[in-house]
PDB file as gemmi writes it, atoms N, CA and C in Angstrom:
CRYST1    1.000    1.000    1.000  90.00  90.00  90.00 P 1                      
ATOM      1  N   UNK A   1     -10.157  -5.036  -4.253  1.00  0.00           N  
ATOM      2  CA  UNK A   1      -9.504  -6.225  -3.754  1.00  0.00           C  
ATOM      3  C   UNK A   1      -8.018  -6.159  -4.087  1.00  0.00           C  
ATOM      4  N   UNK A   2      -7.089  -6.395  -3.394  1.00  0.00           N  
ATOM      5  CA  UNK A   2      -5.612  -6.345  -3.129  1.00  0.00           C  
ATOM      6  C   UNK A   2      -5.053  -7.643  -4.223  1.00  0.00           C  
ATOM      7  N   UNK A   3      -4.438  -7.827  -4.878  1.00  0.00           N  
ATOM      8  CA  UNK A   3      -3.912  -8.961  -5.607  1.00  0.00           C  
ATOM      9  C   UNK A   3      -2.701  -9.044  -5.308  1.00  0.00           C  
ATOM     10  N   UNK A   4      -1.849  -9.687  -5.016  1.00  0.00           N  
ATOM     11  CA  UNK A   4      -0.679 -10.367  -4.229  1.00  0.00           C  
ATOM     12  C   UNK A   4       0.323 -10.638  -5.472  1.00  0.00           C  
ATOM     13  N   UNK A   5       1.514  -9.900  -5.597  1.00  0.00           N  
ATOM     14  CA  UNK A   5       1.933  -9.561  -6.785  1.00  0.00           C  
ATOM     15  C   UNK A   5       1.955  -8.544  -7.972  1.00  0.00           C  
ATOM     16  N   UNK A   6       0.642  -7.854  -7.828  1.00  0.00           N  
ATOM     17  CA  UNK A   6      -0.023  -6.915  -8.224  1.00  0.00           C  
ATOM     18  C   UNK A   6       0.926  -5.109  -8.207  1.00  0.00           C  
ATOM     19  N   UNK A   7       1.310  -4.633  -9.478  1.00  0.00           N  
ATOM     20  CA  UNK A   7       1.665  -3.569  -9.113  1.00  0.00           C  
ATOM     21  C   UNK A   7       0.950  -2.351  -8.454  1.00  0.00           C  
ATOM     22  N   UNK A   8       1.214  -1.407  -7.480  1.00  0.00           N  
ATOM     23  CA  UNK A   8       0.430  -0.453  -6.839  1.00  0.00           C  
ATOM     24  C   UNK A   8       1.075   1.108  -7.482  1.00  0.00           C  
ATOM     25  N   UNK A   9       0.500   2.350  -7.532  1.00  0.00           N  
ATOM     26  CA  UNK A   9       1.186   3.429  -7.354  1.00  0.00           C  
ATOM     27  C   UNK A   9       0.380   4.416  -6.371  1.00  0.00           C  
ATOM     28  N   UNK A  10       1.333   5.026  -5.469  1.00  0.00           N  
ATOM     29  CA  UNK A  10       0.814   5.849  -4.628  1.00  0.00           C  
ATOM     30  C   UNK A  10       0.363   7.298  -4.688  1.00  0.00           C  
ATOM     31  N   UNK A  11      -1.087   7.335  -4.608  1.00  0.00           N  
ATOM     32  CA  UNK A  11      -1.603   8.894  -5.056  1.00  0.00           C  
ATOM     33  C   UNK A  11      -0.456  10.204  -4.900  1.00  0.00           C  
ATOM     34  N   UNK A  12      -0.208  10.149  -4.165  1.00  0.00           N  
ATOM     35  CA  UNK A  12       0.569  11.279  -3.920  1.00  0.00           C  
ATOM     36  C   UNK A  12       2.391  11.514  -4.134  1.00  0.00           C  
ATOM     37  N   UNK A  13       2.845  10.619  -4.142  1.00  0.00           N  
ATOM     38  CA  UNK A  13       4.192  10.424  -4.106  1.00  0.00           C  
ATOM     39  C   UNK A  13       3.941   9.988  -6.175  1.00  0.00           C  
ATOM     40  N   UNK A  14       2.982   9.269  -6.457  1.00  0.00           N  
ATOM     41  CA  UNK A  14       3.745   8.703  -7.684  1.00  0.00           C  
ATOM     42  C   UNK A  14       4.292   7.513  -7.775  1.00  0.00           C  
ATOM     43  N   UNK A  15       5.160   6.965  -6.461  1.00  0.00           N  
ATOM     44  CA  UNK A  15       5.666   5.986  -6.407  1.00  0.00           C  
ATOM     45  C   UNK A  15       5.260   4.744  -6.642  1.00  0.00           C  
ATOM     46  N   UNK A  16       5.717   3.860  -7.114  1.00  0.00           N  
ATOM     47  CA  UNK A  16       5.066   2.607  -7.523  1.00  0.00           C  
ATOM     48  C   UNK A  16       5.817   1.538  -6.331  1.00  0.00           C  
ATOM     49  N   UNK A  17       4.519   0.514  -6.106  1.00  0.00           N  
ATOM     50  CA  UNK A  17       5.313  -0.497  -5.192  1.00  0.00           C  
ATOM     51  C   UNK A  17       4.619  -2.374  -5.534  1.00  0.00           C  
ATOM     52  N   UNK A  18       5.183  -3.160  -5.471  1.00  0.00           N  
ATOM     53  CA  UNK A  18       4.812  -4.927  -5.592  1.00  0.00           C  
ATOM     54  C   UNK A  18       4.586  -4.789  -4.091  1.00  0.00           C  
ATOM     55  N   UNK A  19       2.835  -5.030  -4.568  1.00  0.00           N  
ATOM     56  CA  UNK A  19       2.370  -5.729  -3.188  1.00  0.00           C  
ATOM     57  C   UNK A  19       2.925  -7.363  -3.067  1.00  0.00           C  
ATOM     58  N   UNK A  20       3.869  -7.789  -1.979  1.00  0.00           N  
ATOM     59  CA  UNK A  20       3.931  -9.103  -1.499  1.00  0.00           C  
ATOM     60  C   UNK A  20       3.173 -10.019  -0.558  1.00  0.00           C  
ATOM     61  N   UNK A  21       2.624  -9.666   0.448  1.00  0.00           N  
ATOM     62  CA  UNK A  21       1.511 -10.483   0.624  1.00  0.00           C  
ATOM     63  C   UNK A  21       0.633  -9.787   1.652  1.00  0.00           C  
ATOM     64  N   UNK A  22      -0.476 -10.683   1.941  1.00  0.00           N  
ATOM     65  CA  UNK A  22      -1.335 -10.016   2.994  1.00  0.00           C  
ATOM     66  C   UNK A  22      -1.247 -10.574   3.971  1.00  0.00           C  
ATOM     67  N   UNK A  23      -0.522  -9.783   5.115  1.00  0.00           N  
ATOM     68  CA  UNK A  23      -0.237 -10.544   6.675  1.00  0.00           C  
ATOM     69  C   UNK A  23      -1.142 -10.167   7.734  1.00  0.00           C  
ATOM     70  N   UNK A  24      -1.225 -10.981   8.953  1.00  0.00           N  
ATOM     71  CA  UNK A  24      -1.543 -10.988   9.769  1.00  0.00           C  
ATOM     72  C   UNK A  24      -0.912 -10.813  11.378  1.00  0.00           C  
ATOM     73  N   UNK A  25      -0.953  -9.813  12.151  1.00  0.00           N  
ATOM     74  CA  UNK A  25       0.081  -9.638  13.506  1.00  0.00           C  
ATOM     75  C   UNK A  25      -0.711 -10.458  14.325  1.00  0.00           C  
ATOM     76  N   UNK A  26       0.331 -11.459  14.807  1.00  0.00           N  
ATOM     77  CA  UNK A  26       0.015 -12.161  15.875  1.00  0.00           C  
ATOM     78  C   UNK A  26      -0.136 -11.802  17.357  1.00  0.00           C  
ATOM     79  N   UNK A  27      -0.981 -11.121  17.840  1.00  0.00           N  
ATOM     80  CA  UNK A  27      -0.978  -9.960  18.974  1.00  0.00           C  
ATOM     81  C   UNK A  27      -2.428 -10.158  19.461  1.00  0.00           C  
ATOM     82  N   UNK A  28      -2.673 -10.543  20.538  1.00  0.00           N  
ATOM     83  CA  UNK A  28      -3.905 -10.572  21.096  1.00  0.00           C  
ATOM     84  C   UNK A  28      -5.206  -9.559  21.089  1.00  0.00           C  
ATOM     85  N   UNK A  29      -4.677  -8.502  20.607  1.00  0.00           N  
ATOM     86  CA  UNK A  29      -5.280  -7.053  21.145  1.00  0.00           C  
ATOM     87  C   UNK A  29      -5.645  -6.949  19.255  1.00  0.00           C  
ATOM     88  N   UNK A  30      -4.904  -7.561  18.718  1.00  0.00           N  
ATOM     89  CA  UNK A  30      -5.214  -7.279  17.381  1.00  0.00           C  
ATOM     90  C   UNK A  30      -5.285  -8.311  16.070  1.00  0.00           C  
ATOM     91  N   UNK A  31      -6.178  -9.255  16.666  1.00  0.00           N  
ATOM     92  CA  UNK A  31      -6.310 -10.292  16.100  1.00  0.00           C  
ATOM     93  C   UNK A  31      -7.048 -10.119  14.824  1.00  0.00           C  
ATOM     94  N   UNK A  32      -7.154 -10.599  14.061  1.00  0.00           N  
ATOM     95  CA  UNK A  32      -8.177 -10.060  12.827  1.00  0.00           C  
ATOM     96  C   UNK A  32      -7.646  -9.391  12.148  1.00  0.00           C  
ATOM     97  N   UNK A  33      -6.701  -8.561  12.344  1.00  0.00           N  
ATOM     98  CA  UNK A  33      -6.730  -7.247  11.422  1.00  0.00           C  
ATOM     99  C   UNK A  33      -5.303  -7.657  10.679  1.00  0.00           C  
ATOM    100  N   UNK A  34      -5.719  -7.465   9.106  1.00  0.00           N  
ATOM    101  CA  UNK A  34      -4.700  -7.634   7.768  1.00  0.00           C  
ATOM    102  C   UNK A  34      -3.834  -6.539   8.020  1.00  0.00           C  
ATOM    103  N   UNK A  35      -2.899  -6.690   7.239  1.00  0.00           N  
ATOM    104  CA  UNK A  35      -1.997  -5.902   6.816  1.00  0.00           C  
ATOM    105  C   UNK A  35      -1.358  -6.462   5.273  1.00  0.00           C  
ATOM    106  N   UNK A  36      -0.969  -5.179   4.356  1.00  0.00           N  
ATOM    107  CA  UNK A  36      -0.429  -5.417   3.502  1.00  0.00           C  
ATOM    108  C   UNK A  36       1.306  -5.143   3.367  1.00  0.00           C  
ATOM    109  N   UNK A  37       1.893  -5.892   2.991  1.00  0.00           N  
ATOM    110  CA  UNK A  37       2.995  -5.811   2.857  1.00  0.00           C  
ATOM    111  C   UNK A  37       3.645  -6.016   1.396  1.00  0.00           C  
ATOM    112  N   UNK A  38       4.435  -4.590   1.051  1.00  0.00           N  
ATOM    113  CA  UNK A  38       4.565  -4.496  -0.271  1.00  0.00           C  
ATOM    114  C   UNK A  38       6.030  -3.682  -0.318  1.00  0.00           C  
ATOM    115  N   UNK A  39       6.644  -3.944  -1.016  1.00  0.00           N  
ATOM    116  CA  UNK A  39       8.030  -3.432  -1.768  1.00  0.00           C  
ATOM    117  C   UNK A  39       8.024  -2.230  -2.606  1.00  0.00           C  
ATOM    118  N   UNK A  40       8.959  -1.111  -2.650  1.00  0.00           N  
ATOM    119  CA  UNK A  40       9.003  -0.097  -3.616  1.00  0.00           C  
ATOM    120  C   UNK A  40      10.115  -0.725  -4.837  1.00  0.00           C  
ATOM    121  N   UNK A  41       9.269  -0.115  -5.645  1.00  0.00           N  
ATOM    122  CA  UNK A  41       9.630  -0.655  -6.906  1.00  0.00           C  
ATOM    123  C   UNK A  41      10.294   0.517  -7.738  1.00  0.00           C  
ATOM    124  N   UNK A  42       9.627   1.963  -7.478  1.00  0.00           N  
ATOM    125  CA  UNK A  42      10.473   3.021  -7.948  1.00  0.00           C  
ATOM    126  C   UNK A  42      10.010   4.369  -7.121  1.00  0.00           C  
ATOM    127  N   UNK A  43      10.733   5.221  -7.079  1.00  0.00           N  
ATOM    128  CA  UNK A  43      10.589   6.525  -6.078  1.00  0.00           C  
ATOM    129  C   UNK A  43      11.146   7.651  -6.303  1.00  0.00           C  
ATOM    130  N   UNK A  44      10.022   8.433  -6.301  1.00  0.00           N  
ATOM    131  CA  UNK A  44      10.611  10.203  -6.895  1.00  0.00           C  
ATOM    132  C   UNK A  44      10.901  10.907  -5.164  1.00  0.00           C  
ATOM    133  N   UNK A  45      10.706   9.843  -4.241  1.00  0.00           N  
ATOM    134  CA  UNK A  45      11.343  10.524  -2.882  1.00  0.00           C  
ATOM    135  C   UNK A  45      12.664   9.826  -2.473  1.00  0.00           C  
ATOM    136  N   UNK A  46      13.339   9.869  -3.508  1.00  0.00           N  
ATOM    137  CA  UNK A  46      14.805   9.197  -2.702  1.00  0.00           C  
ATOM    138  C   UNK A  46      14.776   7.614  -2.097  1.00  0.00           C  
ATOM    139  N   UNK A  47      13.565   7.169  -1.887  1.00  0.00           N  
ATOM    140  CA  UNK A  47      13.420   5.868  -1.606  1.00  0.00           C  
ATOM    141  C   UNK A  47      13.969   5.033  -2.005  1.00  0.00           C  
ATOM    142  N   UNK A  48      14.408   3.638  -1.319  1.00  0.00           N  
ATOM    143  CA  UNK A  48      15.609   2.695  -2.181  1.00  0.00           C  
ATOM    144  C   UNK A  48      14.866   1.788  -2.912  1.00  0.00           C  
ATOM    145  N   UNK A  49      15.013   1.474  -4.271  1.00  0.00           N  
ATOM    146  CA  UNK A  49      13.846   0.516  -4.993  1.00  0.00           C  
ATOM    147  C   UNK A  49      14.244  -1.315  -3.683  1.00  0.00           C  
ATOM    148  N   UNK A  50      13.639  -1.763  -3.682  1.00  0.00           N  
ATOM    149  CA  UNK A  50      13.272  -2.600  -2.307  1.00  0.00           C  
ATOM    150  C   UNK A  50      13.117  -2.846  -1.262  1.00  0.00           C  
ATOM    151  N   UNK A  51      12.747  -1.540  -0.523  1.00  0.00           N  
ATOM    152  CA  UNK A  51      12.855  -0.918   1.073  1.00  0.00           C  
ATOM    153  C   UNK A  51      11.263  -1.712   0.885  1.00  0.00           C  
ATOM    154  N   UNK A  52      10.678  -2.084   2.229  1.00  0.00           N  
ATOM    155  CA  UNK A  52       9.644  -3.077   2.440  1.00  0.00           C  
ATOM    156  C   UNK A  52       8.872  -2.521   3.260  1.00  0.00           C  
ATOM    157  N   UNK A  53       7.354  -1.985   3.205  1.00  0.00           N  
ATOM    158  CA  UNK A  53       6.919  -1.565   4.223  1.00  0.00           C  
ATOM    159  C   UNK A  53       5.634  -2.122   4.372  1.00  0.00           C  
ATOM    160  N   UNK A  54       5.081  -1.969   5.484  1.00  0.00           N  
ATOM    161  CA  UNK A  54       3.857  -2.470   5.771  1.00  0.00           C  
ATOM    162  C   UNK A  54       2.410  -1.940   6.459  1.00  0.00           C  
ATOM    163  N   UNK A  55       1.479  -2.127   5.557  1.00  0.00           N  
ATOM    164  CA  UNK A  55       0.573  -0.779   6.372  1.00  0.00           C  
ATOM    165  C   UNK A  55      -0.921  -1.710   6.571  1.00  0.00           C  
ATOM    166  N   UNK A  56      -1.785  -0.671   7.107  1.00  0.00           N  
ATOM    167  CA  UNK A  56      -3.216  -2.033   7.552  1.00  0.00           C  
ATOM    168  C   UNK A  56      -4.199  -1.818   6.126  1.00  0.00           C  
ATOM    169  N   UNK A  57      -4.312  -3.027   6.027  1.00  0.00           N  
ATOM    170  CA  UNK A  57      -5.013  -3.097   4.771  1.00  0.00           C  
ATOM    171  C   UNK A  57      -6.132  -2.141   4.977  1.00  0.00           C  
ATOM    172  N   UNK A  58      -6.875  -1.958   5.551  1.00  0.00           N  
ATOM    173  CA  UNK A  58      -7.878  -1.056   5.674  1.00  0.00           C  
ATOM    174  C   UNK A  58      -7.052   0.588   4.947  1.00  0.00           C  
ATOM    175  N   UNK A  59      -6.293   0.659   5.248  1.00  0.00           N  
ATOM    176  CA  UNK A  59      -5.495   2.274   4.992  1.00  0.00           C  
ATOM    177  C   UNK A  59      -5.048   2.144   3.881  1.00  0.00           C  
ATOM    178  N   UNK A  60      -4.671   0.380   3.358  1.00  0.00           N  
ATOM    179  CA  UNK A  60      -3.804   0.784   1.904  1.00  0.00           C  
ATOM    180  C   UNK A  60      -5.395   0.991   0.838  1.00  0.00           C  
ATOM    181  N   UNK A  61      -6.163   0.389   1.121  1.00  0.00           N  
ATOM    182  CA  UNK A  61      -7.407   0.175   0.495  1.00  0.00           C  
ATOM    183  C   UNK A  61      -8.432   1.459   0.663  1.00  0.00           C  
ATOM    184  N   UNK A  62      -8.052   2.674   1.672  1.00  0.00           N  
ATOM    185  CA  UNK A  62      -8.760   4.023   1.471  1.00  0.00           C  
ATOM    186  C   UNK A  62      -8.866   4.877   0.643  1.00  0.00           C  
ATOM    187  N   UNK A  63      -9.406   5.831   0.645  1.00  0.00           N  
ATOM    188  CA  UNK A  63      -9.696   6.863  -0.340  1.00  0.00           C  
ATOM    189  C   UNK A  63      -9.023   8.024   0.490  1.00  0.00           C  
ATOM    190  N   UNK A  64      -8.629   9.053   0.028  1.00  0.00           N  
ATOM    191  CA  UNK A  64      -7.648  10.210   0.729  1.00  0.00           C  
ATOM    192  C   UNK A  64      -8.608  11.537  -0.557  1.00  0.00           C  
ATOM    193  N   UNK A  65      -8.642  12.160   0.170  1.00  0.00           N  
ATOM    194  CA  UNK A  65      -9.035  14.000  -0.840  1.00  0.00           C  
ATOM    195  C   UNK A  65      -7.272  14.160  -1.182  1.00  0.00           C  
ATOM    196  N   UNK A  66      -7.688  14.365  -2.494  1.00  0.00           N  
ATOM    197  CA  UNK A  66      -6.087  15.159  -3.437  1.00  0.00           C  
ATOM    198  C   UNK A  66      -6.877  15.950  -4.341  1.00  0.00           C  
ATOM    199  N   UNK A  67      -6.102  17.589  -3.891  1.00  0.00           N  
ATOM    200  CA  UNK A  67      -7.021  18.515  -4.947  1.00  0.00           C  
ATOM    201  C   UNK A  67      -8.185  18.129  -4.912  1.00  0.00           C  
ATOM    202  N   UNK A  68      -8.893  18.070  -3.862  1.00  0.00           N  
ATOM    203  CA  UNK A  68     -10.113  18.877  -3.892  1.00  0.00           C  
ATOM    204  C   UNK A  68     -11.087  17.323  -4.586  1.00  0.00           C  
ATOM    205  N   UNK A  69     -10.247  16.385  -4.599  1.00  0.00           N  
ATOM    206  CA  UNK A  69     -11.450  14.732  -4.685  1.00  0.00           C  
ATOM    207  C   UNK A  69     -10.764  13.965  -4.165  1.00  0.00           C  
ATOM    208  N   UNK A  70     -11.667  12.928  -3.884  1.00  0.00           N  
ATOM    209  CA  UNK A  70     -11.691  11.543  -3.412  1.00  0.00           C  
ATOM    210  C   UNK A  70     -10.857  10.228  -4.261  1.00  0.00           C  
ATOM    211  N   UNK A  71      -9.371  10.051  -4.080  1.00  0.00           N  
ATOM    212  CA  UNK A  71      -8.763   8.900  -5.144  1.00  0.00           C  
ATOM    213  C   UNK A  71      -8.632   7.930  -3.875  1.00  0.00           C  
ATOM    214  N   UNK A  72      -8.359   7.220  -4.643  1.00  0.00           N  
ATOM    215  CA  UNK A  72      -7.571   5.929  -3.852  1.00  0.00           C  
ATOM    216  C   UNK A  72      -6.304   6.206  -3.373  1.00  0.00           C  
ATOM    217  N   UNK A  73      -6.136   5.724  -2.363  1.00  0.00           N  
ATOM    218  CA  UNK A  73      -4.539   5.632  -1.468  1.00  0.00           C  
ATOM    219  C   UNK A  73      -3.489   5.099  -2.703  1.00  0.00           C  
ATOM    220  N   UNK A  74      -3.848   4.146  -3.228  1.00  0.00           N  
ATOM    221  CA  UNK A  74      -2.795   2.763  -3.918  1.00  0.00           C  
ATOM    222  C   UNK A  74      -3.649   2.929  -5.003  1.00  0.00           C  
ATOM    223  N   UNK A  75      -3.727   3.213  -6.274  1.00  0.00           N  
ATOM    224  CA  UNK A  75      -4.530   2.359  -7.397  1.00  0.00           C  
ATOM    225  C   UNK A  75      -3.485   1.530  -8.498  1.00  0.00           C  
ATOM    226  N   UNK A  76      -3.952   0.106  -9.087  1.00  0.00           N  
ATOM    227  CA  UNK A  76      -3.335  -1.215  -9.711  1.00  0.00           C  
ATOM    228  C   UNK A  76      -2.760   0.120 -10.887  1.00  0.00           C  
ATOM    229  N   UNK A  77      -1.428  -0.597 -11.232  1.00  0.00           N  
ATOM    230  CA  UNK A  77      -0.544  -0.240 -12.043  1.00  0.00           C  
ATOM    231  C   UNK A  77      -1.019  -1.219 -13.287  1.00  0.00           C  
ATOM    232  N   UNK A  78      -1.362  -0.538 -14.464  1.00  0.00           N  
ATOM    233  CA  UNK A  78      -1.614  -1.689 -15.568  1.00  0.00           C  
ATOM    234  C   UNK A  78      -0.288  -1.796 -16.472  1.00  0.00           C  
ATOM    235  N   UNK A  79       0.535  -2.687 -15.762  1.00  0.00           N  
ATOM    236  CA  UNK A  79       1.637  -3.020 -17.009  1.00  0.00           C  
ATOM    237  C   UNK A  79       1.771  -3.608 -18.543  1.00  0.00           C  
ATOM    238  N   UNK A  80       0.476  -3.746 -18.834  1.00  0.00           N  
ATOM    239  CA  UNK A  80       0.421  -4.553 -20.234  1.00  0.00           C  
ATOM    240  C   UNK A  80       0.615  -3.390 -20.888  1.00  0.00           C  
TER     241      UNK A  80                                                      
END                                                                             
Protein backbone atom coordinates (compact mmCIF):
# COMPACT_ATOMS: atom_id res chain seq x y z
CA UNK A 1 0.00 0.00 0.00
CA UNK A 2 1.36 3.51 -1.17
CA UNK A 3 1.38 6.06 1.90
CA UNK A 4 1.12 9.66 0.78
CA UNK A 5 4.15 11.36 2.18
CA UNK A 6 5.94 8.28 2.56
CA UNK A 7 9.64 8.09 1.49
CA UNK A 8 10.31 5.69 -1.71
CA UNK A 9 13.80 4.46 -3.18
CA UNK A 10 14.12 3.19 -6.60
CA UNK A 11 15.51 -0.41 -7.21
CA UNK A 12 17.72 0.44 -9.68
CA UNK A 13 18.81 4.00 -9.75
CA UNK A 14 19.06 4.15 -5.77
CA UNK A 15 17.28 7.23 -5.96
CA UNK A 16 15.02 8.23 -3.33
CA UNK A 17 11.68 10.12 -3.97
CA UNK A 18 8.33 11.76 -1.49
CA UNK A 19 5.46 10.20 -2.79
CA UNK A 20 2.82 13.31 -2.98
CA UNK A 21 -0.34 12.01 -3.77
CA UNK A 22 -2.43 9.48 -5.55
CA UNK A 23 -4.12 10.98 -8.70
CA UNK A 24 -6.54 10.29 -10.96
CA UNK A 25 -6.62 11.36 -15.12
CA UNK A 26 -9.69 12.69 -16.00
CA UNK A 27 -10.00 11.02 -19.54
CA UNK A 28 -12.81 8.91 -20.60
CA UNK A 29 -10.83 6.03 -22.02
CA UNK A 30 -9.13 5.90 -18.65
CA UNK A 31 -11.26 6.28 -15.96
CA UNK A 32 -10.34 4.29 -12.89
CA UNK A 33 -6.90 4.10 -13.22
CA UNK A 34 -4.49 5.77 -10.21
CA UNK A 35 -1.51 7.24 -10.66
CA UNK A 36 1.17 8.12 -8.27
CA UNK A 37 2.74 11.25 -8.12
CA UNK A 38 5.95 11.75 -6.28
CA UNK A 39 9.04 14.16 -6.07
CA UNK A 40 12.88 13.27 -6.17
CA UNK A 41 14.34 13.83 -3.16
CA UNK A 42 17.98 12.73 -4.09
CA UNK A 43 19.74 11.31 -7.36
CA UNK A 44 22.90 9.50 -8.34
CA UNK A 45 21.52 10.30 -12.11
CA UNK A 46 22.00 13.98 -12.26
CA UNK A 47 18.35 14.45 -11.44
CA UNK A 48 17.25 17.83 -9.86
CA UNK A 49 16.19 17.11 -6.10
CA UNK A 50 12.30 18.31 -6.90
CA UNK A 51 11.72 17.40 -10.54
CA UNK A 52 7.99 15.73 -10.18
CA UNK A 53 7.02 12.76 -11.95
CA UNK A 54 4.21 10.64 -12.35
CA UNK A 55 3.70 7.00 -13.08
CA UNK A 56 0.47 4.38 -12.87
CA UNK A 57 0.22 3.10 -9.64
CA UNK A 58 0.01 -0.31 -10.87
CA UNK A 59 3.91 0.13 -12.23
CA UNK A 60 5.06 2.08 -9.15
CA UNK A 61 3.67 -0.89 -7.01
CA UNK A 62 5.46 -3.84 -9.40
CA UNK A 63 8.04 -6.16 -8.97
CA UNK A 64 10.95 -5.88 -11.80
CA UNK A 65 13.92 -9.03 -11.94
CA UNK A 66 17.38 -7.21 -10.73
CA UNK A 67 20.20 -9.74 -10.80
CA UNK A 68 18.56 -12.54 -11.34
CA UNK A 69 15.25 -11.79 -8.51
CA UNK A 70 12.13 -10.38 -8.11
CA UNK A 71 12.32 -6.69 -5.89
CA UNK A 72 10.01 -4.12 -5.85
CA UNK A 73 10.00 -1.15 -8.32
CA UNK A 74 9.83 1.56 -5.17
CA UNK A 75 10.44 -0.03 -1.65
CA UNK A 76 9.43 2.54 1.80
CA UNK A 77 12.56 4.33 2.89
CA UNK A 78 12.70 3.82 6.81
CA UNK A 79 13.88 7.18 8.12
CA UNK A 80 13.75 6.60 11.84
Amino acid sequence: MIEIGQQYRHYKRGSEYLVLAIARLEHEYLEGEEYVVYQAVTSDQGEKPGLTWIRPRSDFESNVEWDGKMVPRFSPVDLT
